[in-house]
PDB file of C-alpha atoms in Angstrom:
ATOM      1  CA  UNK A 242     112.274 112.804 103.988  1.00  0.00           C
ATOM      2  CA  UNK A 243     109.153 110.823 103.071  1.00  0.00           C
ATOM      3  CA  UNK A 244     106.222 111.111 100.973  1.00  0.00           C
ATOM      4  CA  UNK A 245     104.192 112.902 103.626  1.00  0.00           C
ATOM      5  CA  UNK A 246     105.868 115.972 103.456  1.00  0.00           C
ATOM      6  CA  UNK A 247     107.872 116.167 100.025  1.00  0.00           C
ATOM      7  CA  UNK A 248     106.355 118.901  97.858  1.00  0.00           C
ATOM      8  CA  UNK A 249     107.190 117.799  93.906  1.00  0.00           C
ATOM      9  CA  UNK A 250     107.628 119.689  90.796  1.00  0.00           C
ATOM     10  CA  UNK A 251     106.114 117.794  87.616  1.00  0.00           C
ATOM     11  CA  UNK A 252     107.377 119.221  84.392  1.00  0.00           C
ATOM     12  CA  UNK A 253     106.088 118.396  81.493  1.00  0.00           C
ATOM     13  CA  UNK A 254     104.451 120.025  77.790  1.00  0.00           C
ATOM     14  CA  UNK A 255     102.108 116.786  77.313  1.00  0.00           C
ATOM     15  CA  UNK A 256      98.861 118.282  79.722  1.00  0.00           C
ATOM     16  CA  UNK A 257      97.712 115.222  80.339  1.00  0.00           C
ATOM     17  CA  UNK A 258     100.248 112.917  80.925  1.00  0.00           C
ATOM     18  CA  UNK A 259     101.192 116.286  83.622  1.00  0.00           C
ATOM     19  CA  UNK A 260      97.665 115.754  84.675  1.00  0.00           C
ATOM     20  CA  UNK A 261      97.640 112.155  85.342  1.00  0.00           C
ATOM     21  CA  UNK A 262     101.170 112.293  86.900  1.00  0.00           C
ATOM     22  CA  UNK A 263      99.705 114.894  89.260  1.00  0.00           C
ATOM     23  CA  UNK A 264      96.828 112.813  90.472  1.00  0.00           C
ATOM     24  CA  UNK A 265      98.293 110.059  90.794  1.00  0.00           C
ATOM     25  CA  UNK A 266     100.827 111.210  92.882  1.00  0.00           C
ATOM     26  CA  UNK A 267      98.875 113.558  95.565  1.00  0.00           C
ATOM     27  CA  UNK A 268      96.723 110.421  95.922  1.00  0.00           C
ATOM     28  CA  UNK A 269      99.761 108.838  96.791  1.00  0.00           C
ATOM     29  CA  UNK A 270     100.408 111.785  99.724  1.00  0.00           C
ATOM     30  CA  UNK A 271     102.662 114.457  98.001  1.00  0.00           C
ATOM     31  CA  UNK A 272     102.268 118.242  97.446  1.00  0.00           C
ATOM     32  CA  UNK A 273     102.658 118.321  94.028  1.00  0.00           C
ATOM     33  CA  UNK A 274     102.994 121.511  91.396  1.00  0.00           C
ATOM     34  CA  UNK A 275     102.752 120.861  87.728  1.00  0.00           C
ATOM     35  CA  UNK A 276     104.745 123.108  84.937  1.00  0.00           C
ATOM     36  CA  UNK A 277     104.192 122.869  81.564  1.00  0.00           C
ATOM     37  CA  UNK A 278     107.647 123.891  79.972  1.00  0.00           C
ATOM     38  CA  UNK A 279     111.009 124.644  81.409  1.00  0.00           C
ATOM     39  CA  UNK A 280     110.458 128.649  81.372  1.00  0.00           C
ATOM     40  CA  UNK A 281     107.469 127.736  83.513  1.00  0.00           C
ATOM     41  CA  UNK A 282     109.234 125.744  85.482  1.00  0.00           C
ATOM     42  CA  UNK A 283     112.142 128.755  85.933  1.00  0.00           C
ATOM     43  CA  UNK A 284     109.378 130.632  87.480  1.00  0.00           C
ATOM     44  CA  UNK A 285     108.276 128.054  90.283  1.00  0.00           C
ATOM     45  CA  UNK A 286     111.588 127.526  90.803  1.00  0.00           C
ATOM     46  CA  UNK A 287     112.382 131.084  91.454  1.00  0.00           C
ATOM     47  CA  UNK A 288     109.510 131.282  94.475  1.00  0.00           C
ATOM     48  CA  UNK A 289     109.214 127.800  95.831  1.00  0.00           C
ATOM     49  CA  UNK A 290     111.424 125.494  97.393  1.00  0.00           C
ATOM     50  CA  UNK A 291     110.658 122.015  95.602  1.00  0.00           C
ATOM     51  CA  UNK A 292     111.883 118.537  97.453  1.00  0.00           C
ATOM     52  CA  UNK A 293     112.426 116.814  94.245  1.00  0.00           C
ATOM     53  CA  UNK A 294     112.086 117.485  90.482  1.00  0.00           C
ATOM     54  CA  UNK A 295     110.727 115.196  87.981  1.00  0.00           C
ATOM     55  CA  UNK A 296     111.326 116.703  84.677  1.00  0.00           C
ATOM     56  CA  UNK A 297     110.700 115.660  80.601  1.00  0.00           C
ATOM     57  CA  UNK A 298     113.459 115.511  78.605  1.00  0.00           C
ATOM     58  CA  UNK A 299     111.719 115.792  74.918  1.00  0.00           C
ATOM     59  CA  UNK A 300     110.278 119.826  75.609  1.00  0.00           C
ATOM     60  CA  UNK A 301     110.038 122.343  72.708  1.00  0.00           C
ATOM     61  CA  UNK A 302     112.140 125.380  73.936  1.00  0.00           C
ATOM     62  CA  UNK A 303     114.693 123.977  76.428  1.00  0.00           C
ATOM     63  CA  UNK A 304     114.804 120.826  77.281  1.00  0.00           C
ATOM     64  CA  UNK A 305     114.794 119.356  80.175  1.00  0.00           C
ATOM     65  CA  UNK A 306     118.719 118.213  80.159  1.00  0.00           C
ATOM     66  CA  UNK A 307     119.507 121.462  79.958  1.00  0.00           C
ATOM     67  CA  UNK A 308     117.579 122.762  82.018  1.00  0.00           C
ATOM     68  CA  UNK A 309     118.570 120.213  84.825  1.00  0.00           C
ATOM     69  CA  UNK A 310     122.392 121.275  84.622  1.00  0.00           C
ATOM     70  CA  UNK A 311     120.872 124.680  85.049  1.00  0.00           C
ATOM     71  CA  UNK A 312     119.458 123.885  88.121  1.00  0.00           C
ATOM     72  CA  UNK A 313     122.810 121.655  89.104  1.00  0.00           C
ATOM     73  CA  UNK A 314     124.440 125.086  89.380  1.00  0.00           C
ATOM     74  CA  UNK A 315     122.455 126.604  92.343  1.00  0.00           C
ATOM     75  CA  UNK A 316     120.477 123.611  93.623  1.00  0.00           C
ATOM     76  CA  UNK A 317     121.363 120.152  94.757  1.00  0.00           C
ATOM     77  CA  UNK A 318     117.143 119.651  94.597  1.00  0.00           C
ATOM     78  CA  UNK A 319     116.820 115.666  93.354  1.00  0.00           C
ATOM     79  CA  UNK A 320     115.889 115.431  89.789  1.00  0.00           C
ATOM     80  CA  UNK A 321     113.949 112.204  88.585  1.00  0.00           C
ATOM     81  CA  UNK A 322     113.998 112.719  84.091  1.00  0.00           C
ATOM     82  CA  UNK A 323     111.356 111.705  82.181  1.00  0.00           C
ATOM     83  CA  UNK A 324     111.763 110.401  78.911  1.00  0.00           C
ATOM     84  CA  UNK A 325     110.414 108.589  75.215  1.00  0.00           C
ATOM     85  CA  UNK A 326     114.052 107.673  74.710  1.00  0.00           C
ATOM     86  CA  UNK A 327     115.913 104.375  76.619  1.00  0.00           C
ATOM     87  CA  UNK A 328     119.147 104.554  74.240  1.00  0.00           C
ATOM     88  CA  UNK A 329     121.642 104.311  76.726  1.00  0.00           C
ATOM     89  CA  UNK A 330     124.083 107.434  75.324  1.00  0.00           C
ATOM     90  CA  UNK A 331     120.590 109.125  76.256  1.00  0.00           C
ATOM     91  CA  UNK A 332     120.581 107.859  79.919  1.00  0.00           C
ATOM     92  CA  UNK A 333     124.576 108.962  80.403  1.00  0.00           C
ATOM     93  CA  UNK A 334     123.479 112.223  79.021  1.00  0.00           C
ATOM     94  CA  UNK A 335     120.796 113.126  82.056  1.00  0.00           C
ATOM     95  CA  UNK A 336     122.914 111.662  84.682  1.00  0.00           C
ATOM     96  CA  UNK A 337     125.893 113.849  83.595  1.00  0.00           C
ATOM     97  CA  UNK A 338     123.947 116.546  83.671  1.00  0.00           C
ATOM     98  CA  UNK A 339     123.065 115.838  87.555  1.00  0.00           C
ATOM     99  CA  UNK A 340     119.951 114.064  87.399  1.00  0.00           C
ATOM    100  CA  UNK A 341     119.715 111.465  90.339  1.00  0.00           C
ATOM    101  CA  UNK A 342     117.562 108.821  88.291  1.00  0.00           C
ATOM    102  CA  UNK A 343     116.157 108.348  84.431  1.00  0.00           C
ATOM    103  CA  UNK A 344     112.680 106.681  83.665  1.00  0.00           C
ATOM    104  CA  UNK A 345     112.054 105.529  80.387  1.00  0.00           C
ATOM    105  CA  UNK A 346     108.190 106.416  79.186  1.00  0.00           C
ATOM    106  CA  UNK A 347     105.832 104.520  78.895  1.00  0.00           C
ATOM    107  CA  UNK A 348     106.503 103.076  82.719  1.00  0.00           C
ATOM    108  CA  UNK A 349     104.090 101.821  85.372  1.00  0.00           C
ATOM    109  CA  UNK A 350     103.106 104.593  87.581  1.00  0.00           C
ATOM    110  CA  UNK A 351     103.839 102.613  90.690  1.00  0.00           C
ATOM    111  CA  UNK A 352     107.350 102.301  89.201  1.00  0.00           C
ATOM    112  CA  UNK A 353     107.535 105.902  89.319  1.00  0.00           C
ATOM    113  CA  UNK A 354     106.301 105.754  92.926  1.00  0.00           C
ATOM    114  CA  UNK A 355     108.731 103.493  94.255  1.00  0.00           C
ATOM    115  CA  UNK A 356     111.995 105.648  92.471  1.00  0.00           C
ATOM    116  CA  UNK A 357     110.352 108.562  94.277  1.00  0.00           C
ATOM    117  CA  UNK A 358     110.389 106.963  97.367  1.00  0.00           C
ATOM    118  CA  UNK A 359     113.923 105.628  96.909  1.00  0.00           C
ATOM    119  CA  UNK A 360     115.458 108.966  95.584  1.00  0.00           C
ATOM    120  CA  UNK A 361     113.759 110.784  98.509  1.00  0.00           C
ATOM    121  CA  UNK A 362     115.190 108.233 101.166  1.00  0.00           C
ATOM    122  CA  UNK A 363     118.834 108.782 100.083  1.00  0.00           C
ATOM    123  CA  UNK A 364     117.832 112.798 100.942  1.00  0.00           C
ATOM    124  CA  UNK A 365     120.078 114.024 104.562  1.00  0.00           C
ATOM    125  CA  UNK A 366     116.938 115.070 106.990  1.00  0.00           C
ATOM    126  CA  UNK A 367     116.990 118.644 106.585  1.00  0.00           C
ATOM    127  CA  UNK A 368     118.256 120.792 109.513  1.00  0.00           C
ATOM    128  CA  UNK A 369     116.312 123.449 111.744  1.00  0.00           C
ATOM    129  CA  UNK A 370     117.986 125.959 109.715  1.00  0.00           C
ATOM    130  CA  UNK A 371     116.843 124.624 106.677  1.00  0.00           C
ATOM    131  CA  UNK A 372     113.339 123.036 107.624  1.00  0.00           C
ATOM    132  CA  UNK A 373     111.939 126.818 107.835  1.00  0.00           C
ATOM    133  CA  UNK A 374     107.670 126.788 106.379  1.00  0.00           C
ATOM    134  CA  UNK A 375     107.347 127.091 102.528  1.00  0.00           C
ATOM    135  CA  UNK A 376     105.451 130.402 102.292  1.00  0.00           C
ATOM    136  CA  UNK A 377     104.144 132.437  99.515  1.00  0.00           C
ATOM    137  CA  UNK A 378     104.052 136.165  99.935  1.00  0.00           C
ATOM    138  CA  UNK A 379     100.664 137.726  98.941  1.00  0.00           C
ATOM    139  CA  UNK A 380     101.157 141.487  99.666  1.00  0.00           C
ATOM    140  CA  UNK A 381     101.052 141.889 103.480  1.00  0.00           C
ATOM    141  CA  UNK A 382      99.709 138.414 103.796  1.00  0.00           C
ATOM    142  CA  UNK A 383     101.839 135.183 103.658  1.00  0.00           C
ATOM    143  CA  UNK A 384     100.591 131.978 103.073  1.00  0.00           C
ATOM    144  CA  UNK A 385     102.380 128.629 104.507  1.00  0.00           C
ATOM    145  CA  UNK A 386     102.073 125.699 102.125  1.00  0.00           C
ATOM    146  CA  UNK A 387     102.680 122.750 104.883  1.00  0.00           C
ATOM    147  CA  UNK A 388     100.588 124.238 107.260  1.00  0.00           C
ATOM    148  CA  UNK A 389      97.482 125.727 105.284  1.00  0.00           C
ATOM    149  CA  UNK A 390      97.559 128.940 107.009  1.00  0.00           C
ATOM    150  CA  UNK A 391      97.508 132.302 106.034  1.00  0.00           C
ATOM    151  CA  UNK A 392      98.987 135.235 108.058  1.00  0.00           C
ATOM    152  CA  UNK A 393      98.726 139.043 107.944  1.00  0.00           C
ATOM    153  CA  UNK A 394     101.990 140.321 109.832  1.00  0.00           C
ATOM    154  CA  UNK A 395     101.480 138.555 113.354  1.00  0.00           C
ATOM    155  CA  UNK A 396      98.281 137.829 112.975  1.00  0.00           C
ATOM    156  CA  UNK A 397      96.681 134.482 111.261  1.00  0.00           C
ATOM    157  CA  UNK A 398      94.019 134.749 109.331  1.00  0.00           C
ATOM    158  CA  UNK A 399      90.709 132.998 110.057  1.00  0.00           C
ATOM    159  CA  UNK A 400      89.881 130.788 106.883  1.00  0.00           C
ATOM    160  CA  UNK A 401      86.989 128.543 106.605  1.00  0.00           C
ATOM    161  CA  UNK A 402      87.340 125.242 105.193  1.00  0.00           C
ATOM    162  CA  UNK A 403      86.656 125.639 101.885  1.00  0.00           C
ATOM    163  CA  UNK A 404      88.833 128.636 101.630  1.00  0.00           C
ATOM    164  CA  UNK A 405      91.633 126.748 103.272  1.00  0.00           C
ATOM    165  CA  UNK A 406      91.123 123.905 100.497  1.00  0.00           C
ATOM    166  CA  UNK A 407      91.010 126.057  98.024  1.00  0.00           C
ATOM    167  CA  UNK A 408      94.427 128.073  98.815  1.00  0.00           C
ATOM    168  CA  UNK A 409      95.933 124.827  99.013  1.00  0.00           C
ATOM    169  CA  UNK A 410      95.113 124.267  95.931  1.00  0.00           C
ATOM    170  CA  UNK A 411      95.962 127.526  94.058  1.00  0.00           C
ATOM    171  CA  UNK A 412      99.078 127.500  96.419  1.00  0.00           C
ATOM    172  CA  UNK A 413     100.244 124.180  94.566  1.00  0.00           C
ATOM    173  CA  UNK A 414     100.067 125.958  91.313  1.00  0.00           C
ATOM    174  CA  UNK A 415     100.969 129.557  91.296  1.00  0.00           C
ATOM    175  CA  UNK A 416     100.610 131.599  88.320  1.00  0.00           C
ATOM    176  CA  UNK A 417      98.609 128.655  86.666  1.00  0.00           C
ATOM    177  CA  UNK A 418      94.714 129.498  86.019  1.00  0.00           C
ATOM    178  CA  UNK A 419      92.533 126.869  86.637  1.00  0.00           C
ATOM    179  CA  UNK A 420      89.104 126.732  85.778  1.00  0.00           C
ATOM    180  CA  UNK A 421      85.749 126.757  87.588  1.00  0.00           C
ATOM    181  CA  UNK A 422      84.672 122.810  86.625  1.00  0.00           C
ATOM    182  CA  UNK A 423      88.417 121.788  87.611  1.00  0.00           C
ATOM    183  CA  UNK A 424      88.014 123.477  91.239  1.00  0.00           C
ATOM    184  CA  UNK A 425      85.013 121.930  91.269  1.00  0.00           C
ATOM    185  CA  UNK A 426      86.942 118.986  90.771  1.00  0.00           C
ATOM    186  CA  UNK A 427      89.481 119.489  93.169  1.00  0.00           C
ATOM    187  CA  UNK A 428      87.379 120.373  95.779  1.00  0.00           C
ATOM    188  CA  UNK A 429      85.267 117.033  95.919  1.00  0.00           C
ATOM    189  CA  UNK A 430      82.154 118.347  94.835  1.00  0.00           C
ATOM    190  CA  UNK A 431      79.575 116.686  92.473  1.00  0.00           C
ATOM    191  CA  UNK A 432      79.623 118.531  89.038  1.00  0.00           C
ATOM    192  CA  UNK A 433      77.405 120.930  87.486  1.00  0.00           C
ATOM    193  CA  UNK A 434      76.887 125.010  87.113  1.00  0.00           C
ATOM    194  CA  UNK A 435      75.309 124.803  90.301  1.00  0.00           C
ATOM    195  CA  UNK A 436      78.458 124.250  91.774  1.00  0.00           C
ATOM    196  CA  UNK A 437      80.536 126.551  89.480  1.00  0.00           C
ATOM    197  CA  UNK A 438      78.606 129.486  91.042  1.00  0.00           C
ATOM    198  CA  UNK A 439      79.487 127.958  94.853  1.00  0.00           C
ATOM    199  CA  UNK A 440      82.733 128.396  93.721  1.00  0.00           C
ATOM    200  CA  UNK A 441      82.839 131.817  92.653  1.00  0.00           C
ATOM    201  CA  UNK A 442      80.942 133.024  95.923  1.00  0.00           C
ATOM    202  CA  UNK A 443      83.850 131.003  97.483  1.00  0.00           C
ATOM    203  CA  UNK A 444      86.529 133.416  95.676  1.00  0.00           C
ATOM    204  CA  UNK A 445      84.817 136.426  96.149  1.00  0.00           C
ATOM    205  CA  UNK A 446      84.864 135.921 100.083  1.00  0.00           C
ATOM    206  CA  UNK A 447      88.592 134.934 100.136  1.00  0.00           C
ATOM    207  CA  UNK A 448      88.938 138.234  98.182  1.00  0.00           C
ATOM    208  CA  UNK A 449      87.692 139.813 100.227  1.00  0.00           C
ATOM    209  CA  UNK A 450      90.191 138.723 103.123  1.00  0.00           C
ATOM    210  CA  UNK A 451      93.179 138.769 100.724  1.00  0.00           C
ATOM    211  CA  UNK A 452      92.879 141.924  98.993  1.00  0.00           C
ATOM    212  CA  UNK A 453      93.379 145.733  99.329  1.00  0.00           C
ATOM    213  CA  UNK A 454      90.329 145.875  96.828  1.00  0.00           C
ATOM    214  CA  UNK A 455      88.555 143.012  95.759  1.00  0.00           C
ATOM    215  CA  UNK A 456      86.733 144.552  93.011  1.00  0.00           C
ATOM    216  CA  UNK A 457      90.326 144.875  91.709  1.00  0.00           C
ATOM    217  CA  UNK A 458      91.987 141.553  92.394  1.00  0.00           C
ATOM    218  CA  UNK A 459      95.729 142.012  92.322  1.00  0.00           C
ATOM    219  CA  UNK A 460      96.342 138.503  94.083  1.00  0.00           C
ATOM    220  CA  UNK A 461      93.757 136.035  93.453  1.00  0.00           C
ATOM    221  CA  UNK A 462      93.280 137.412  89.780  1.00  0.00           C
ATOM    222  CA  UNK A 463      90.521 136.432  87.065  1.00  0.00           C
ATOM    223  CA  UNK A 464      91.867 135.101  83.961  1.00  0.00           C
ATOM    224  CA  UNK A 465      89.224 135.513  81.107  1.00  0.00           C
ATOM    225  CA  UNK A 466      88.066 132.224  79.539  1.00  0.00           C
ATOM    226  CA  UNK A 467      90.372 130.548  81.941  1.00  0.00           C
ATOM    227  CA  UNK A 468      89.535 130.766  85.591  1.00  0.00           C
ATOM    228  CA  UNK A 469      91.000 131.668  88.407  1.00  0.00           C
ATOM    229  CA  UNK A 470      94.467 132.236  89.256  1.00  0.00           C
ATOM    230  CA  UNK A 471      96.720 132.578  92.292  1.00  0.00           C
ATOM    231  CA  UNK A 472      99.800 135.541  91.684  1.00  0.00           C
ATOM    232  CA  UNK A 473     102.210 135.381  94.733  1.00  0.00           C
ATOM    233  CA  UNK A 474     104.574 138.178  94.475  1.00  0.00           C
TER     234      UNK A 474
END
């Protein structure tokens, strides 16, 4: 397992330490989805296969030692845990729980990196069996993560390039709306409405490939004030 091809679950409630953690690390060559609380987190989990987890301790609801001896009952999926606290009662307490490594906040990003690395180097390759694509189902269509395509039964789907970046992007955060100026964002492109309203002509086209009625998005939904968001089944 390497960086190249590990797709990594961030959790964490603090948006933009999640947001810097994100960018940081899919400029370092991950696949990286962000959650913003452990229920959120439940729900990626429950669709997506994740290479490693790096979870926040300190959460409001459940927190994140919990919610890694949760995932220690069905899933041997690493777990790096994030935390404010160094005490080292605190440190037993996530490793008993099954985490594979504990990072004190604040740390060096490149810190992070390297315990990534490591944790993901101790992984068993994964067999044939268990190397099948990560795929989303979208109706009759199903989209592969690691390869960027999109197929309807046997067939593939043509996508242009900016609809293939931008299901990449959605893909890497299901159920999570993101907004026109952070597509914008994503996508490369220099800011401004001028691009915003690229953008939307962008979604109504993949629409109109993905849905049974794009006037009525079921997949690739509108969420008001928000943006756009990507609802696999």
């Amino acid at each position: 397992m390497t960086e190249n091809d590990a797709h990594l679950l961030i959790v964490d409630d603090d948006e933009r330490i999640r947001g810097l953690l994100q960018k940081f690390l899919v400029r370092n060559g991950f696949l990286v989805t962000a959650a913003r609380d452990a229920a959120h987190a439940r729900r990626l989990l429950s669709g997506l296969d994740f290479d490693m987890i790096i979870l926040d301790v300190m959460m409001p609801g459940e927190d994140g030692v919990s919610l890694t001896q949760s995932i220690r009952e069905t899933s041997q999926t690493p777990v790096l845990l994030l935390t404010a606290r160094s005490e080292t009662e605190d440190r037993i307490k996530g490793l008993e729980a099954g985490a594979d490594d504990y990072l004190a906040k604040p740390f060096e990003p490149k810190e992070l990196l390297l315990r990534i690395n490591a944790i993901l180097r101790r992984m068993p390759e994964p067999s044939a069996e268990d190397s099948a694509p990560k795929l989303l189902t979208l109706g009759d269509f199903r989209y592969d993560i690691e390869r960027g395509e999109m197929w309807q039964g046997e067939e593939m789907v043509r996508l242009t390039a900016t609809e293939s970046q931008l299901m990449r992007i959605f893909s890497a955060r299901p159920g999570e709306a993101l907004s026109r100026a952070k597509l914008v964002e994503e996508l490369g492109r220099d800011k401004g409405q001028a691009q915003e309203r690229a953008v939307d002509v962008q979604i109504t086209r993949l629409r109109r490939k993905l849905e049974a009625d794009p006037k009525q998005p079921r997949y690739l939904q509108t969420v008001r004030g928000a943006g756009y968001m990507l609802a696999p089944d």
